Amino acid sequence: MMNSSADILLPDENGLAQAAKALRSGACVAFPTETVYGLGADAHNGQAVARIFQAKERPSFNPLIVHLHDASAAQKLVEWTDVAERLANAFWPGPLSLVLPLKAGHGLSELVTAGLDTVAIRVPRHETAQKLLHAFDGPVAAPSANPSGQISPTTAQHVIDGLGNKIAAVVDGGPCDVGLESTIVQATPPGQLLRPGGVTTEDIEAVLGTTLARPASDKITSPGQIASHYAPQSHLRLNAAQPDNTEVMLGFGEIAGDLTLSASGDLVEAAANLFGHLHLLDKRRQPIAVAPVPNVGLGRAINDRLKRAAAPRSSMTSGG
Ligand code: TXA
Ligand code: MG
């Protein structure tokens, strides 16, 4: 078992205040939800969100679920729909995530949504999650708190075993009672099941009074594959030392560009800037030359995204 440097916090007033303070400072904090333990970060803070991917060693930037303490906090971020209203009334707080279009001025980091114009939102019912979300009083991005490719944690000890030397703290709220990730539903009409989970499809269909379109059956085990992914309109040329005279340049480290992911070569900063910079350069409607990014640590996920963005759309799928 690895050494752990993470603080184990009790779900009392003092522990939750410490957890909220760590989140505000840009650190990653694991916390229980009724499904699994999540690895949380301030969803407004791109560098904090980048640290989630760094800690999990995720090989790819998948869009994350944003956790809020109630539906009215969620409605400030997204365009609400009738499907969302009915499902939220029936299942929130609970193990259900809804994918909805982002509202202008949402303020979320583009790393949370992986550059998409939709976001997955969830109001968990676990008492500790509720208390932490109230104490922090803002949106918390959180995937399951395990190293990429390993089993989702349902106790604080699982989190410590997997990530104890990589995260600031874990709030120990006891075992998770559902033990299975949330169900994800695309809540724009007519509604679509994106991932089966803690709320059954039958219960959702009973509330909506219709049958939901299902994900392609061979892809159910890889939920990331069913999300569409952000790709720029403009052609990308990777590992470029400099732009040719038709191109705009996305720089990194010593290679400065029209926009630069991180002048100091910091991969956390680069990850936080990735989707925002691509969006801005794409607006110029010129081909984009991209400086090399080292293929280590978070650089792997950055390069994975850049490769997808450079590939023809039909060959894109998501990993991890
Ligand atoms: O129970 C859960 O859902 C746990 C707890 C911590 O809340 N979280 C969780 O997160 O399972 P994660 O990162 O393992 O799964 C998030 C999935 C992604 O695989 C992605 O496919 C989907 O949510 N997702 C997120 N945003 C999306 C979007 N805008 N469109 C489609 N799918 C999205
Ligand atoms: Mg997971």
Short mmCIF file of C-alpha atoms in Angstrom, two decimals, residues 156-282:
data_model
loop_
_atom_site.label_atom_id
_atom_site.label_comp_id
_atom_site.label_asym_id
_atom_site.label_seq_id
_atom_site.Cartn_x
_atom_site.Cartn_y
_atom_site.Cartn_z
CA ALA A 156 -12.75 6.65 2.17
CA GLN A 157 -10.17 3.87 2.56
CA HIS A 158 -10.58 2.92 -1.13
CA VAL A 159 -9.83 6.54 -2.01
CA ILE A 160 -6.74 6.58 0.21
CA ASP A 161 -5.52 3.28 -1.25
CA GLY A 162 -5.78 4.61 -4.80
CA LEU A 163 -5.06 8.32 -4.56
CA GLY A 164 -3.77 8.95 -1.02
CA ASN A 165 -0.50 10.49 -2.16
CA LYS A 166 -2.08 12.61 -4.91
CA ILE A 167 -4.91 14.57 -3.31
CA ALA A 168 -5.27 17.13 -0.52
CA ALA A 169 -7.98 15.45 1.52
CA VAL A 170 -10.85 12.99 1.69
CA VAL A 171 -13.99 13.60 3.70
CA ASP A 172 -14.90 10.30 5.35
CA GLY A 173 -18.68 10.00 5.25
CA GLY A 174 -18.82 6.22 5.52
CA PRO A 175 -19.66 3.72 2.79
CA CYS A 176 -21.74 4.73 -0.27
CA ASP A 177 -25.11 3.00 -0.28
CA VAL A 178 -25.78 2.82 -4.05
CA GLY A 179 -22.24 1.77 -4.97
CA LEU A 180 -22.82 2.32 -8.69
CA GLU A 181 -22.41 5.55 -10.67
CA SER A 182 -25.32 7.87 -11.42
CA THR A 183 -27.60 7.33 -14.39
CA ILE A 184 -26.89 9.94 -17.08
CA VAL A 185 -29.75 11.25 -19.20
CA GLN A 186 -29.60 13.76 -22.03
CA ALA A 187 -32.46 15.99 -20.88
CA THR A 188 -33.12 17.90 -24.07
CA PRO A 189 -36.32 16.58 -25.71
CA PRO A 190 -37.02 13.78 -26.39
CA GLY A 191 -34.45 12.65 -23.81
CA GLN A 192 -31.85 9.92 -24.21
CA LEU A 193 -30.18 7.47 -21.85
CA LEU A 194 -26.41 8.06 -21.97
CA ARG A 195 -25.32 5.77 -19.13
CA PRO A 196 -27.29 3.30 -17.01
CA GLY A 197 -26.75 3.78 -13.27
CA GLY A 198 -28.29 4.25 -9.84
CA VAL A 199 -31.78 5.24 -11.04
CA THR A 200 -33.34 2.54 -13.23
CA THR A 201 -34.33 3.21 -16.82
CA GLU A 202 -37.80 1.84 -16.02
CA ASP A 203 -38.31 4.39 -13.24
CA ILE A 204 -37.18 7.23 -15.52
CA GLU A 205 -39.45 6.07 -18.34
CA ALA A 206 -42.38 5.82 -15.93
CA VAL A 207 -41.90 9.47 -14.93
CA LEU A 208 -41.55 10.66 -18.53
CA GLY A 209 -44.31 8.42 -19.88
CA THR A 210 -42.14 7.52 -22.89
CA THR A 211 -39.41 5.08 -23.86
CA LEU A 212 -35.92 6.59 -23.85
CA ALA A 213 -33.50 6.10 -26.72
CA ARG A 214 -30.69 3.84 -25.41
CA PRO A 215 -26.97 4.08 -25.96
CA ALA A 216 -25.60 1.69 -28.58
CA SER A 217 -25.35 -1.59 -26.64
CA ASP A 218 -21.69 -2.29 -27.38
CA LYS A 219 -20.71 1.05 -25.88
CA ILE A 220 -22.53 0.92 -22.54
CA THR A 221 -19.39 -0.08 -20.68
CA SER A 222 -17.51 2.97 -21.99
CA PRO A 223 -19.74 5.95 -21.26
CA GLY A 224 -17.15 8.38 -22.55
CA GLN A 225 -17.58 6.98 -26.03
CA ILE A 226 -21.17 8.10 -26.30
CA ALA A 227 -20.49 11.73 -25.57
CA SER A 228 -19.88 13.84 -28.62
CA HIS A 229 -16.60 15.68 -28.49
CA TYR A 230 -15.47 19.15 -29.19
CA ALA A 231 -13.52 19.48 -32.42
CA PRO A 232 -12.42 22.75 -33.99
CA GLN A 233 -13.61 23.64 -37.49
CA SER A 234 -10.09 24.56 -38.50
CA HIS A 235 -7.42 22.06 -39.51
CA LEU A 236 -4.81 21.32 -36.81
CA ARG A 237 -1.14 20.58 -37.53
CA LEU A 238 0.56 19.01 -34.51
CA ASN A 239 4.19 19.16 -33.32
CA ALA A 240 4.86 22.34 -35.25
CA ALA A 241 8.01 24.34 -34.53
CA GLN A 242 6.51 27.46 -36.12
CA PRO A 243 3.45 28.49 -38.14
CA ASP A 244 3.53 28.80 -41.93
CA ASN A 245 2.10 32.01 -43.33
CA THR A 246 -1.49 30.72 -43.46
CA GLU A 247 -1.59 29.42 -39.90
CA VAL A 248 -2.26 30.73 -36.43
CA MET A 249 -0.08 29.21 -33.73
CA LEU A 250 -0.94 27.54 -30.41
CA GLY A 251 2.27 27.74 -28.41
CA PHE A 252 3.72 25.80 -25.50
CA GLY A 253 6.82 26.45 -23.42
CA GLU A 254 9.61 28.10 -25.40
CA ILE A 255 7.56 28.11 -28.59
CA ALA A 256 5.32 31.14 -28.22
CA GLY A 257 2.13 31.33 -30.28
CA ASP A 258 -0.75 33.72 -30.98
CA LEU A 259 -1.99 32.01 -27.82
CA THR A 260 0.25 29.88 -25.61
CA LEU A 261 -0.93 26.97 -23.44
CA SER A 262 1.75 27.67 -20.84
CA ALA A 263 4.82 29.81 -21.43
CA SER A 264 6.56 28.19 -18.46
CA GLY A 265 5.81 24.67 -19.70
CA ASP A 266 3.42 23.93 -16.82
CA LEU A 267 1.14 21.07 -17.89
CA VAL A 268 -1.56 21.93 -15.30
CA GLU A 269 -1.79 25.47 -16.71
CA ALA A 270 -1.71 24.08 -20.27
CA ALA A 271 -4.58 21.67 -19.57
CA ALA A 272 -6.64 24.46 -18.03
CA ASN A 273 -6.13 26.60 -21.15
CA LEU A 274 -6.51 23.90 -23.80
CA PHE A 275 -10.18 24.10 -24.84
CA GLY A 276 -10.50 27.85 -24.30
CA HIS A 277 -7.48 28.59 -26.47
CA LEU A 278 -8.65 26.20 -29.20
CA HIS A 279 -12.06 27.90 -29.24
CA LEU A 280 -10.47 31.34 -29.56
CA LEU A 281 -8.05 30.35 -32.32
CA ASP A 282 -10.78 28.47 -34.18
#
